[in-house]
Coordinates of C-alpha atoms and ligand atoms in Angstrom, one line a residue:
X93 CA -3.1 -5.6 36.7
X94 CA -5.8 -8.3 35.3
X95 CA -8.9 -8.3 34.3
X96 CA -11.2 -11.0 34.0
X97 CA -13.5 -12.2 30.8
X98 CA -15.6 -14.4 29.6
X99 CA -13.8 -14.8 26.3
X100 CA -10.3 -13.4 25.4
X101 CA -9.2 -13.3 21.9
X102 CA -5.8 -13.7 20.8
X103 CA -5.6 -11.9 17.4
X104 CA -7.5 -9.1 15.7
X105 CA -7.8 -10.6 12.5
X106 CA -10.7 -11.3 10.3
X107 CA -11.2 -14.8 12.3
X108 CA -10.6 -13.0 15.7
X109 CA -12.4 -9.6 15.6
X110 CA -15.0 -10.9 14.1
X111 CA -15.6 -13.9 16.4
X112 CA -15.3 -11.1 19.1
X113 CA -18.3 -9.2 17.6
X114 CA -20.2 -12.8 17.4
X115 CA -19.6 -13.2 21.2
X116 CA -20.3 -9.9 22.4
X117 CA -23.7 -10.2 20.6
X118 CA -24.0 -13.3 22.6
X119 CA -23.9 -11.5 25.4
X120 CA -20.4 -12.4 26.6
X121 CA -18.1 -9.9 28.4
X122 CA -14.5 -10.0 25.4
X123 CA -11.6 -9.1 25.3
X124 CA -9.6 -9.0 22.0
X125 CA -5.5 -9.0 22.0
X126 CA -3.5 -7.7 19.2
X127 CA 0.1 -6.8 19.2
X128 CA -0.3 -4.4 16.0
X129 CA -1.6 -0.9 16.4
X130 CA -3.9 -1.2 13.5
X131 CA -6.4 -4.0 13.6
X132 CA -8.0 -6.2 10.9
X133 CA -5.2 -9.0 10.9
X134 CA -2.9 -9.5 7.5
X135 CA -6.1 -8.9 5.6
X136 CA -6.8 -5.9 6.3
X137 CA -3.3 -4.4 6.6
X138 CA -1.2 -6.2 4.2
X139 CA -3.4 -8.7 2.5
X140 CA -7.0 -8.4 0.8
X141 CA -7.6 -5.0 1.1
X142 CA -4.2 -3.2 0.2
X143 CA -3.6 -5.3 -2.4
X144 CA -7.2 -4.9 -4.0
X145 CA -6.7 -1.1 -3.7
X146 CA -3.3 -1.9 -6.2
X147 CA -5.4 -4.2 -8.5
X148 CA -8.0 -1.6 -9.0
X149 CA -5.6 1.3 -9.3
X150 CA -3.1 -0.3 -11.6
X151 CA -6.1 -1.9 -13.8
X152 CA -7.6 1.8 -14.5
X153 CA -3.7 3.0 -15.2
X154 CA -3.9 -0.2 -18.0
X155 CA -6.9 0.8 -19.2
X156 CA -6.3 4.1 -20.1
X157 CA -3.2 3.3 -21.1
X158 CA -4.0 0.7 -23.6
X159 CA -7.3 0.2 -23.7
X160 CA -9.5 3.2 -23.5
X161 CA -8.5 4.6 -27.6
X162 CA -10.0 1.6 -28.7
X163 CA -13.2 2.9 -27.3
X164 CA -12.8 6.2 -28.7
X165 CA -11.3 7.8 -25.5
X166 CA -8.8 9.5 -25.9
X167 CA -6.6 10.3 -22.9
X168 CA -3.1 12.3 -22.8
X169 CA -0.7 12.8 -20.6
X170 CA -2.1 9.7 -18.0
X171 CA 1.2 9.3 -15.5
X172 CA 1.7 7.7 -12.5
X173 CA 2.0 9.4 -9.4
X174 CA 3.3 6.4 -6.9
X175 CA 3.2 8.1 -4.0
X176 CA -0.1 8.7 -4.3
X177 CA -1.2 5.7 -5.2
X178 CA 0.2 4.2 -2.2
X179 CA -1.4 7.2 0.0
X180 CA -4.7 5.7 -1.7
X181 CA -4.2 2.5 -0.6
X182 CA -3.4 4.0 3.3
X183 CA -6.6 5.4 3.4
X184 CA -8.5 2.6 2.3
X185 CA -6.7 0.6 4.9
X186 CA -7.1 3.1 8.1
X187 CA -10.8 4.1 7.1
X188 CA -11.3 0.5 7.4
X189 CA -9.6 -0.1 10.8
X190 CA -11.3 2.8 12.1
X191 CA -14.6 0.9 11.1
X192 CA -13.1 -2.0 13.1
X193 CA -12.4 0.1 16.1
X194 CA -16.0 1.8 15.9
X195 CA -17.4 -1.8 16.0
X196 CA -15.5 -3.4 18.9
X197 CA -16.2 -0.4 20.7
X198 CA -20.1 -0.6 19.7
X199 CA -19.9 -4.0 20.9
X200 CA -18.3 -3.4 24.1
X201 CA -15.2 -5.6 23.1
X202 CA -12.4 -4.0 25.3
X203 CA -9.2 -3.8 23.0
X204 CA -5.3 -4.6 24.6
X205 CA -2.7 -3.6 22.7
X206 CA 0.2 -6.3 22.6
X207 CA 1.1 -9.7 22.2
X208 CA -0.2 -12.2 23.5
X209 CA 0.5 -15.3 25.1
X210 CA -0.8 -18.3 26.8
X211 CA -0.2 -19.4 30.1
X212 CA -2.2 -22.2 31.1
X213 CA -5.9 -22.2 33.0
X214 CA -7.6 -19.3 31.5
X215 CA -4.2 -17.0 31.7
X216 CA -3.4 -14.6 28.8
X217 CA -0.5 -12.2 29.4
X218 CA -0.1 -9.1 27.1
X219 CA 3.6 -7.8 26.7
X220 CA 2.5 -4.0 25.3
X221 CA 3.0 -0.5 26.1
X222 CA 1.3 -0.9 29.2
X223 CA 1.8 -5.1 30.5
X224 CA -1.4 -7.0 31.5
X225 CA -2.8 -9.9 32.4
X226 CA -5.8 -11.3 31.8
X227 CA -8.4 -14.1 32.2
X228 CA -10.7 -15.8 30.0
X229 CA -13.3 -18.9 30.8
X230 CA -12.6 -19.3 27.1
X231 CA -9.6 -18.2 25.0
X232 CA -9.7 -18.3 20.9
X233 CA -6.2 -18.4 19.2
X234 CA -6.9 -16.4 16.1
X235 CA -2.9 -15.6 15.2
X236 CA -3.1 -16.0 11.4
X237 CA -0.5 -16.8 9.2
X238 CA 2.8 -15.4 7.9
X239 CA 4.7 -15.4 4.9
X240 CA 7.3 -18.2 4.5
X241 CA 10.4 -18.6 2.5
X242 CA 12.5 -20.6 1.0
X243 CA 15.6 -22.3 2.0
X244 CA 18.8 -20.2 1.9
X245 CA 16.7 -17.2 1.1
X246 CA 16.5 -14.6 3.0
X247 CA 14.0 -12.0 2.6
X248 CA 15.1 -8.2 3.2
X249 CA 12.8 -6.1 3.5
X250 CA 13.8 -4.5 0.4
X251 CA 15.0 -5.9 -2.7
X252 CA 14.0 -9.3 -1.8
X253 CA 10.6 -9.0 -0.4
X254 CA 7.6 -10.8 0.5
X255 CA 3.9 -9.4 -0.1
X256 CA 4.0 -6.9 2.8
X257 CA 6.7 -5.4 1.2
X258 CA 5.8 -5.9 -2.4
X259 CA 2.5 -3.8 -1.9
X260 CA 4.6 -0.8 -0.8
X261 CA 7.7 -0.6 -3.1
X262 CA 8.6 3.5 -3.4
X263 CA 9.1 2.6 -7.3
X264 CA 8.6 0.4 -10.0
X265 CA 10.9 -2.1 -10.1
X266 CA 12.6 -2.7 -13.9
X267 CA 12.6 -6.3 -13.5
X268 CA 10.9 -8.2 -11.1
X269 CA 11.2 -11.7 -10.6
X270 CA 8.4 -13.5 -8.9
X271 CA 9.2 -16.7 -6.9
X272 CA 6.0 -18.8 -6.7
X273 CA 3.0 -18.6 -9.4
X274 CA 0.2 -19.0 -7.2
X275 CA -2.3 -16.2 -5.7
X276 CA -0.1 -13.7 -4.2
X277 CA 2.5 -13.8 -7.4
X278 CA -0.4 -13.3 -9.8
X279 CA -2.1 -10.9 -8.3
X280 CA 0.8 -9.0 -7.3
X281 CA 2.8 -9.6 -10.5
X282 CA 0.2 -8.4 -12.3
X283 CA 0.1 -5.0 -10.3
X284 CA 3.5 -4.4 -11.0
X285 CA 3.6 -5.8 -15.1
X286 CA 0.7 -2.8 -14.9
X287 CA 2.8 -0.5 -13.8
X288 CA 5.6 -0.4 -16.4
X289 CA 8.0 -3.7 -14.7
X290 CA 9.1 -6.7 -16.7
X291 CA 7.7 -9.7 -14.7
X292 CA 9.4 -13.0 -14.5
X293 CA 7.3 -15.7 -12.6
X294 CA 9.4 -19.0 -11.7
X295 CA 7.6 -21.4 -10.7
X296 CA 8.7 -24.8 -9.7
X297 CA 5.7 -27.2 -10.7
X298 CA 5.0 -27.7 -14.4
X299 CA 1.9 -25.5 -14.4
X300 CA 0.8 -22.4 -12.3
X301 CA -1.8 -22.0 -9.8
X302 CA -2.1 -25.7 -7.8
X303 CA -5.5 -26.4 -6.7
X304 CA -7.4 -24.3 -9.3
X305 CA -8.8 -26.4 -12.0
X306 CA -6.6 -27.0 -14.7
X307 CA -7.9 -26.1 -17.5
X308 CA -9.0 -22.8 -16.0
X309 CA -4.9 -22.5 -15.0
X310 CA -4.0 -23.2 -18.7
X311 CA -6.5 -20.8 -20.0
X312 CA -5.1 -17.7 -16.8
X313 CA -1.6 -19.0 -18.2
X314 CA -2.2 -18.2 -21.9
X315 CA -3.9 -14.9 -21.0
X316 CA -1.3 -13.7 -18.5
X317 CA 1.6 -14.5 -21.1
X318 CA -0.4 -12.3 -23.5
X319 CA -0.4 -9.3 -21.2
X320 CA 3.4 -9.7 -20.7
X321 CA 4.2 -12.5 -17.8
X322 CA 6.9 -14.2 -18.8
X323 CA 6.9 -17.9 -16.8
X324 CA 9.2 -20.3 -16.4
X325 CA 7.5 -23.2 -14.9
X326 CA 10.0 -26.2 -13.5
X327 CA 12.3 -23.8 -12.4
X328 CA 14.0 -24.8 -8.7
X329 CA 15.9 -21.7 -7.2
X330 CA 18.8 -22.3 -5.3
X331 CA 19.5 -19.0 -4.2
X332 CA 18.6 -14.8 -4.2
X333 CA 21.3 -12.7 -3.3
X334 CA 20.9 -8.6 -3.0
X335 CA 24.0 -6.6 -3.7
X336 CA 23.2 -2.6 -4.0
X337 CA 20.2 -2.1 -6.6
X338 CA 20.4 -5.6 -7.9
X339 CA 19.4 -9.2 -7.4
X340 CA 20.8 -12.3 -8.7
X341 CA 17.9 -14.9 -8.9
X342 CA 20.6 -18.5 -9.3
X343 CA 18.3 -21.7 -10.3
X344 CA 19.0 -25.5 -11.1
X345 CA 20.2 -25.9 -14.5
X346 CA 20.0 -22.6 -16.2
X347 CA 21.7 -19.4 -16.3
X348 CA 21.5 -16.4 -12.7
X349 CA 18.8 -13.9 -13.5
X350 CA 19.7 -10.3 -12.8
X351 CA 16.8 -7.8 -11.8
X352 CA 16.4 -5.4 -9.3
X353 CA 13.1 -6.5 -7.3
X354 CA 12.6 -10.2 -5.9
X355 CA 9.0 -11.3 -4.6
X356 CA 9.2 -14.4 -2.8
X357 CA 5.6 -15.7 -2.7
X358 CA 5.9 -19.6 -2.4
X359 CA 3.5 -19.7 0.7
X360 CA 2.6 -18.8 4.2
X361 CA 2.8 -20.5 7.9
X362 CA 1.0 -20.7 10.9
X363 CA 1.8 -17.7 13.3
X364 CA 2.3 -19.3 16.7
X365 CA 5.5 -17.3 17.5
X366 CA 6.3 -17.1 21.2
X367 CA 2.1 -17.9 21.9
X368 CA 2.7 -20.2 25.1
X369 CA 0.9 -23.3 23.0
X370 CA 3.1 -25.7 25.1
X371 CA 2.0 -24.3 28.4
X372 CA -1.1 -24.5 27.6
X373 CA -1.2 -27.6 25.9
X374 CA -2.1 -27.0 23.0
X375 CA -1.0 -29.4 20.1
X376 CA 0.0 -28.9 17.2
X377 CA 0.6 -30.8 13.9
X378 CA 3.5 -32.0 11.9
X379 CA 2.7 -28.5 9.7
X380 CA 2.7 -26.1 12.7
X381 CA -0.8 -25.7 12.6
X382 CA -3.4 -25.6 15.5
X383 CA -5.5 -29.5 15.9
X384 CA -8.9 -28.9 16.8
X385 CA -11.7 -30.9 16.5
X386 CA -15.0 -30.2 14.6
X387 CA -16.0 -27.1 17.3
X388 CA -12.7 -25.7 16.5
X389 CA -11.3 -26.7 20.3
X390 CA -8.0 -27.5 20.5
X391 CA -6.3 -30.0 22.7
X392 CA -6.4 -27.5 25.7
X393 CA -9.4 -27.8 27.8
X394 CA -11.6 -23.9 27.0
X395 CA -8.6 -23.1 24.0
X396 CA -10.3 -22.9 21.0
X397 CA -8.5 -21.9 17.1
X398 CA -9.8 -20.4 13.9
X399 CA -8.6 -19.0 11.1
X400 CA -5.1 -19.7 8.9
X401 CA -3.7 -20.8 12.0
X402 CA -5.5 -24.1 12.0
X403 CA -4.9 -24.6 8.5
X404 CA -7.3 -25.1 5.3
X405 CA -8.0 -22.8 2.9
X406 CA -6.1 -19.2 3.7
X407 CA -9.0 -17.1 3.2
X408 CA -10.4 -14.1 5.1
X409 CA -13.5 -15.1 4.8
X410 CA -13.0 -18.9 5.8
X411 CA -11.7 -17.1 9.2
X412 CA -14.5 -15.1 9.5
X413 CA -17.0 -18.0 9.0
X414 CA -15.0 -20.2 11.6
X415 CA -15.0 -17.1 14.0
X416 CA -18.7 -17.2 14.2
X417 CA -19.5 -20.9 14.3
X418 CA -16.7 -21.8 16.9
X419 CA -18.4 -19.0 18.8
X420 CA -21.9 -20.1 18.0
X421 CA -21.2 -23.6 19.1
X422 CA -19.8 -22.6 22.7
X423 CA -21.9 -20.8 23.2
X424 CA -25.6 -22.5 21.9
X425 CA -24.0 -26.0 21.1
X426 CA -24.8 -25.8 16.8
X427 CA -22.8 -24.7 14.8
X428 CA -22.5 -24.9 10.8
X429 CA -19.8 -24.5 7.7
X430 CA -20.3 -26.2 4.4
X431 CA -17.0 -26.1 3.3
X432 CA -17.6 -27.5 0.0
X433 CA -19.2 -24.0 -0.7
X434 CA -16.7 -21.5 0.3
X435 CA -15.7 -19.9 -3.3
X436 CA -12.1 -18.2 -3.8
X437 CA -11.5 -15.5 -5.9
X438 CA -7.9 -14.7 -7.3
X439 CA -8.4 -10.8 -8.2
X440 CA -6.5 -10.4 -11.7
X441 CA -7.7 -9.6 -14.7
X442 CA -9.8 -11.4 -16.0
X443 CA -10.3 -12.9 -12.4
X444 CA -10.2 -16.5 -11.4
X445 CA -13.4 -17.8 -9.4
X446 CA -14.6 -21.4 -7.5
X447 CA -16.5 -23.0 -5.9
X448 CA -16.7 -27.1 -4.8
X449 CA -14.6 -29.1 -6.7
X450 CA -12.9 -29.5 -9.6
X451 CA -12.0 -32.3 -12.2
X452 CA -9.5 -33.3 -10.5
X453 CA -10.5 -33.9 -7.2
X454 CA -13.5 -35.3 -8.8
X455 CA -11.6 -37.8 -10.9
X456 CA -9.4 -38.2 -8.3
X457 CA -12.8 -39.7 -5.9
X458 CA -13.9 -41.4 -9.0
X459 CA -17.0 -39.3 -9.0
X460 CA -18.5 -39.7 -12.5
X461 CA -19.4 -36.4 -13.4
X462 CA -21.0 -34.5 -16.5
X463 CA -19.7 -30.6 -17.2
X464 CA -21.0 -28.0 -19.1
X465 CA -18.9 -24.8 -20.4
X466 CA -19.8 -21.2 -22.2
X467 CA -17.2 -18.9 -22.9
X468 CA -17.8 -15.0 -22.2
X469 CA -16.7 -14.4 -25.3
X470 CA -20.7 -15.6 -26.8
X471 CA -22.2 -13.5 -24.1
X472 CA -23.3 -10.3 -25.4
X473 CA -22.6 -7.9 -21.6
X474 CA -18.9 -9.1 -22.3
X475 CA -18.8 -8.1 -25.5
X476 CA -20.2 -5.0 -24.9
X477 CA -17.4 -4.2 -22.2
X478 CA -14.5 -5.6 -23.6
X479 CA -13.9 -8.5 -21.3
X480 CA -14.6 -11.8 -23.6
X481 CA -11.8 -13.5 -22.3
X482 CA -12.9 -16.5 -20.2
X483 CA -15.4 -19.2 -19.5
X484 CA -17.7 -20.6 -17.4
X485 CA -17.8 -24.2 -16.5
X486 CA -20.2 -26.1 -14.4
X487 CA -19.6 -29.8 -13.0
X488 CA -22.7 -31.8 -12.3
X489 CA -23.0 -35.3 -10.8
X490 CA -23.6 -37.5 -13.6
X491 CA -26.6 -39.8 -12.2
X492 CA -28.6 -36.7 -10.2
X493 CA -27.1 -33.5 -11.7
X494 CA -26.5 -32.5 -8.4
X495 CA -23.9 -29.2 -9.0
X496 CA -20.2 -30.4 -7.8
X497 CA -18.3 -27.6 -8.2
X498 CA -18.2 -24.5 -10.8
X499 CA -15.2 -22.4 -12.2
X500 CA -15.0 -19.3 -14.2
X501 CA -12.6 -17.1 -15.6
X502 CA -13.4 -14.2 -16.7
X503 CA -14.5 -10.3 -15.6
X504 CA -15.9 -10.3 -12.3
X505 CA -16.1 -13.6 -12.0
X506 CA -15.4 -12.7 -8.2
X507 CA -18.8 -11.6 -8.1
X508 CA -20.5 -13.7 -10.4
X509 CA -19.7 -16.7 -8.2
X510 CA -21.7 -16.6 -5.3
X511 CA -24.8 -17.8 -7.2
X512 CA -23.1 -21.0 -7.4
X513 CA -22.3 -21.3 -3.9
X514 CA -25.7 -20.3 -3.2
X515 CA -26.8 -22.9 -5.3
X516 CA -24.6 -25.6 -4.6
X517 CA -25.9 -24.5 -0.9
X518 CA -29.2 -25.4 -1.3
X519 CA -28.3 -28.6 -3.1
X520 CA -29.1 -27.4 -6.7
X521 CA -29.0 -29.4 -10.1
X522 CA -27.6 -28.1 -13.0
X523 CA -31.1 -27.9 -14.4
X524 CA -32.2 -25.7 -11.2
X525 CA -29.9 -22.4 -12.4
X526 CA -30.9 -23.7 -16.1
X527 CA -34.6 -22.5 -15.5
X528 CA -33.9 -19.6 -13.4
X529 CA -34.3 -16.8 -15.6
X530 CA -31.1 -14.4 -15.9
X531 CA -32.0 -10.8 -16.8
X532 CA -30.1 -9.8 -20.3
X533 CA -27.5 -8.4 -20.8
X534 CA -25.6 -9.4 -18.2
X535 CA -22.3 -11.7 -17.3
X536 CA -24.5 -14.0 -15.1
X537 CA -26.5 -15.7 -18.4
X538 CA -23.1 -16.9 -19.1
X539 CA -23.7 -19.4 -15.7
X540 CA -27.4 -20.1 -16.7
X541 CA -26.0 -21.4 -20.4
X542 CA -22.7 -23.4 -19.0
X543 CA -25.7 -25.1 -16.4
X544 CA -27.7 -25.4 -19.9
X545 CA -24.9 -27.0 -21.3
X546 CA -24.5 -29.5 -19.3
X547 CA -27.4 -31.0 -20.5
X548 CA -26.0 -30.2 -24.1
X549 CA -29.0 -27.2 -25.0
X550 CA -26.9 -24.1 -24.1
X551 CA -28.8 -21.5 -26.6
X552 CA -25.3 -19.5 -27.7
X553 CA -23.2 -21.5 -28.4
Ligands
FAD702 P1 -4.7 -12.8 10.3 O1 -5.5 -11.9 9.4 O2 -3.3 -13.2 9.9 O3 -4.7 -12.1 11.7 C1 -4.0 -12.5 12.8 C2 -3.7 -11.4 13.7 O4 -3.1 -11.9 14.9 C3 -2.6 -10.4 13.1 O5 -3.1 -9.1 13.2 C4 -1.4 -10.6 14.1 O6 -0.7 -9.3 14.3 C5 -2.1 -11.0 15.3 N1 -1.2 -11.8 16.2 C6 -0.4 -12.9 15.9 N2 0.2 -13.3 17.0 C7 -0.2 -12.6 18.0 C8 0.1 -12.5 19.4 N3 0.8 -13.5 20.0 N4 -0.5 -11.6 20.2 C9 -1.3 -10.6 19.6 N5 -1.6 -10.6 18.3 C10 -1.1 -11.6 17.5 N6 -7.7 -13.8 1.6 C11 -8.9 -13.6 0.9 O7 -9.9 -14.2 1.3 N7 -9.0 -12.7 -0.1 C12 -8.0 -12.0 -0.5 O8 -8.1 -11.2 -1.5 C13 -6.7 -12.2 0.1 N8 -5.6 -11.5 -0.3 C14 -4.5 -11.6 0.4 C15 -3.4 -10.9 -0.1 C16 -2.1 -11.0 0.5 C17 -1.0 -10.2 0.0 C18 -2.0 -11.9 1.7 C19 -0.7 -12.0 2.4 C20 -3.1 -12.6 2.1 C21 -4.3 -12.5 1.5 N9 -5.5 -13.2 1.9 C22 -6.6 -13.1 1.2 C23 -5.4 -14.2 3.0 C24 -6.0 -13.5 4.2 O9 -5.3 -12.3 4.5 C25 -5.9 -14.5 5.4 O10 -6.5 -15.7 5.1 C26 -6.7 -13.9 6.6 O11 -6.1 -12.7 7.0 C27 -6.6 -14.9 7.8 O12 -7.3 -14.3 8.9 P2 -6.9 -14.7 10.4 O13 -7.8 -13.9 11.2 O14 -6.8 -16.2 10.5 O15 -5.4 -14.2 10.6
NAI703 P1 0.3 -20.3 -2.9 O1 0.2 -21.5 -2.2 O2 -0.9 -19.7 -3.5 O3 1.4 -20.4 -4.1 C1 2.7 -20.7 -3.8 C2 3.3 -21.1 -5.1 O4 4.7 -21.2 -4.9 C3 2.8 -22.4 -5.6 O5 2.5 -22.3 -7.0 C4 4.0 -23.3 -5.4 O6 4.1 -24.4 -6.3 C5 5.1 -22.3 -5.6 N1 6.4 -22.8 -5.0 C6 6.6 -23.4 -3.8 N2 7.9 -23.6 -3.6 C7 8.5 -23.1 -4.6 C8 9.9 -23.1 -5.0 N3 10.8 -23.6 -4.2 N4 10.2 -22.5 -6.2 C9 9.2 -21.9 -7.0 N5 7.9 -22.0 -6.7 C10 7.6 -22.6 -5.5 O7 0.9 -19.2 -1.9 P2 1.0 -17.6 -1.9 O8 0.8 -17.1 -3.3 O9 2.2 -17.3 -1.2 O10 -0.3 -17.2 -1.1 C11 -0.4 -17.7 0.3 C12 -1.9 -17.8 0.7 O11 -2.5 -16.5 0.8 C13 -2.7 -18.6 -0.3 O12 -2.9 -19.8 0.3 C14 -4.0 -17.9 -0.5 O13 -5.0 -18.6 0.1 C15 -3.8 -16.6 0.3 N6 -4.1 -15.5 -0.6 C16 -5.4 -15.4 -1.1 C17 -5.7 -14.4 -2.0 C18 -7.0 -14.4 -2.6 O14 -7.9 -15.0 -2.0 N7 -7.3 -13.7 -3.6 C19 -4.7 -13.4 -2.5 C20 -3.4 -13.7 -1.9 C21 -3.1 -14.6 -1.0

């Protein structure tokens, strides 16, 4: 059998499904290819959302654990029930690719369920339950990413796991060692410290999270160690073996640690498994991931990419924003992402927020800059709820005051900083989110008084 479309999607991720919607409301006939039964991409079924529902669980069991009787709450008897806390998450998870399902079929996007792959001139052949092919004038390769690993280490898909099995462990693991100290170990280290496990984080640079701003990573550090991470930063493993209930982590020049979880989370790839890209001709680069120029095309005459599989930031929300311009350039000819503005949020507690860059980068350019910084604990919302960990620090350009880039740690700083990408959108200066007026109490005067001090007047501090 094939069927014939203007535009056939390869993936079902947040870059593909939702460039799918952006098409059909363009008024082309789509087609959207995913070889998992549940759509939404890693994000929705083993990424963002699962482990969100985790973070917000395993905070509440925290707080009432440890938290609540300084408050005056008592609570007894507060145990955890795993299985349902996992059942939690699986409804979060299938409401939301129901909500997916609802909107392709709103949207007239016809769904095929298998994998995909490329055959050259238009030609995608599906390999599911029931074999197709089809035709696009356009195909978008929206194939995501995948967890990587490290050499001589073999995940199992048990004791030595990667996030997809991390966020589904039947128990709570009495030691867990962490490979990696960037986004997924935090966040998913911290789940588990919540939940009752010694965490061990090794990490092989000499600080954790690369790419967030330092001192913001040296502030998470000293917080996270405080709440009971232990890190070993520096540390090279050399090999994870499984035998029964236990794993023996072996590194470079110190003694095998013993535990009985591993998460390796040092990274993911480009998924472009079996996808046809040399049929096709579509290029890759010396990383694996999709070229394409600055409409997202690749090298393949009407193959276009978005999403983790062309590289940049792996964010669900980059995807999504690449879905809709590549789709808005095809098919009207403008298209527009500020990529100095996309924030990323790293959902611990406190949480780790940014947007534009940071003093490194800055220094790096030799961009003479100017910052200002309030810490939460001076803001009198924060106070109020217990969170004063944290800061807020703005980075203006020295000579117009132009905002650069801003970083916060602290509660809900996830939400706090889209008013600095709106800002830094619209081209603000430090002084232009000084004189906007911030209601009181809230978190968000914490951002008008770091762009306050920048200038050196911040009222609280
Ligand atoms: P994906 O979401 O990976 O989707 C690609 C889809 O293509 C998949 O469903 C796959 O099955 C399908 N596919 C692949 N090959 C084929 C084929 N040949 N045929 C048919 N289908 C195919 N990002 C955030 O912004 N915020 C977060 O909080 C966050 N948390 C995360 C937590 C974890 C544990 C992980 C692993 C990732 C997290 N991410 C987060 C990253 C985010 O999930 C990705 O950046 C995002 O999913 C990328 O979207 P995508 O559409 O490019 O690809
Ligand atoms: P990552 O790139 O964030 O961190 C990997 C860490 O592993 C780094 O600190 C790196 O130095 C370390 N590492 C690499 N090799 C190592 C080795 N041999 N030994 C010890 N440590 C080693 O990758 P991670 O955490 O796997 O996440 C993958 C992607 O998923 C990220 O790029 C992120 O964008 C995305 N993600 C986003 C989230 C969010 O937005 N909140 C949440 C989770 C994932």
């Amino acid at each position: 059998m094939s069927e014939a479309f203007d535009l056939v999607v390869v993936g079902a991720g947040p870059g593909g499904y939702v460039a799918a919607i952006r098409a059909a409301q363009l008024g082309m006939k789509v087609a959207v290819v995913e070889r998992e039964k549940q759509l939404g991409g890693t994000c929705l079924r083993v990424g963002c959302i699962p482990s969100k529902a985790l973070l917000e669980t395993s905070e509440l069991y925290e707080q009432s654990q440890k938290h609540f009787a300084e408050r005056g709450l008592i609570m007894q008897g507060v145990s955890l029930d795993i299985a349902q806390m996992m059942k939690h998450k699986e409804g979060v998870v299938s409401t939301l690719d129901g909500g997916i399902q609802g909107l392709l079929k709103k949207n007239k996007v016809e769904r095929f369920f298998g994998h995909g792959k490329l055959k050259g001139n238009g030609v995608v052949e599906v390999a599911g339950d029931a074999p197709v092919t089809l035709t696009g004038k356009k195909i978008l390769i929206a194939t995501g990413s995948v967890s990587t690993s490290l050499p001589g280490i073999q995940p199992d898909g048990d004791r030595i796991g990667t996030s997809t099995e991390a966020i589904a462990w039947p128990e709570v693991p009495e030691h867990l060692v962490v490979i990696g100290a960037g986004v997924i170990g935090l966040e998913l280290g911290t789940v588990w410290r919540r939940l009752g496990s010694q965490v061990t984080v090794l990490e092989y640079l000499p600080r954790i999270l690369p790419g967030v701003d330092e001192q913001v990573a040296t502030e998470a550090k000293k917080i996270f160690e405080k709440q009971g991470l232990i890190f070993r930063l520096g540390t090279k493993v050399t090999s994870v073996m499984a035998s029964g209930k236990t794993c023996t982590v072996q590194m470079e020049g110190a003694e095998p640690i013993t535990c009985d979880r591993v998460l390796i989370s040092v990274g993911r790839k480009p998924c472009t498994d079996n996808l046809g890209l040399e049929d096709a001709g579509v290029q890759k680069d010396n990383r694996g991931f999709i070229q394409v120029n600055a409409g997202y095309q690749t090298t393949a005459s009407g193959v276009y990419a978005v999403g983790d599989v062309i590289g940049g930031a792996m964010l669900a929300h980059k995807a999504e924003e690449e879905g809709i311009a590549c789709i808005e350039k095809m098919v009207t000819g403008h298209s527009h992402i500020n990529y100095g503005t996309i924030p990323a949020v790293i959902y611990t507690q406190p949480e780790i927020a940014s947007t534009g860059a940071n003093e490194d980068a800055l220094r790096q350019a030799g961009v003479k800059y100017k910052s200002g910084r309030f810490n939460f604990s001076a803001n009198g919302r924060a106070r109020a709820a217990g969170h004063t960990d944290g800061f807020v620090k703005v980075l203006a350009d020295e000579a117009t005051d132009r905002v650069l880039g801003v970083h916060i740690i602290g509660a809900h700083a996830g939400e706090l900083i889209h008013e600095a990408s709106v800002a830094m959108e619209f081209g603000a200066s430090s002084e232009d989110i000084a004189r906007c007026c911030h209601a009181h109490p809230t978190l968000s005067e914490a951002i008008k008084e770091a762009a306050m001090a920048v200038d050196k007047r911040a009222i609280h501090s």
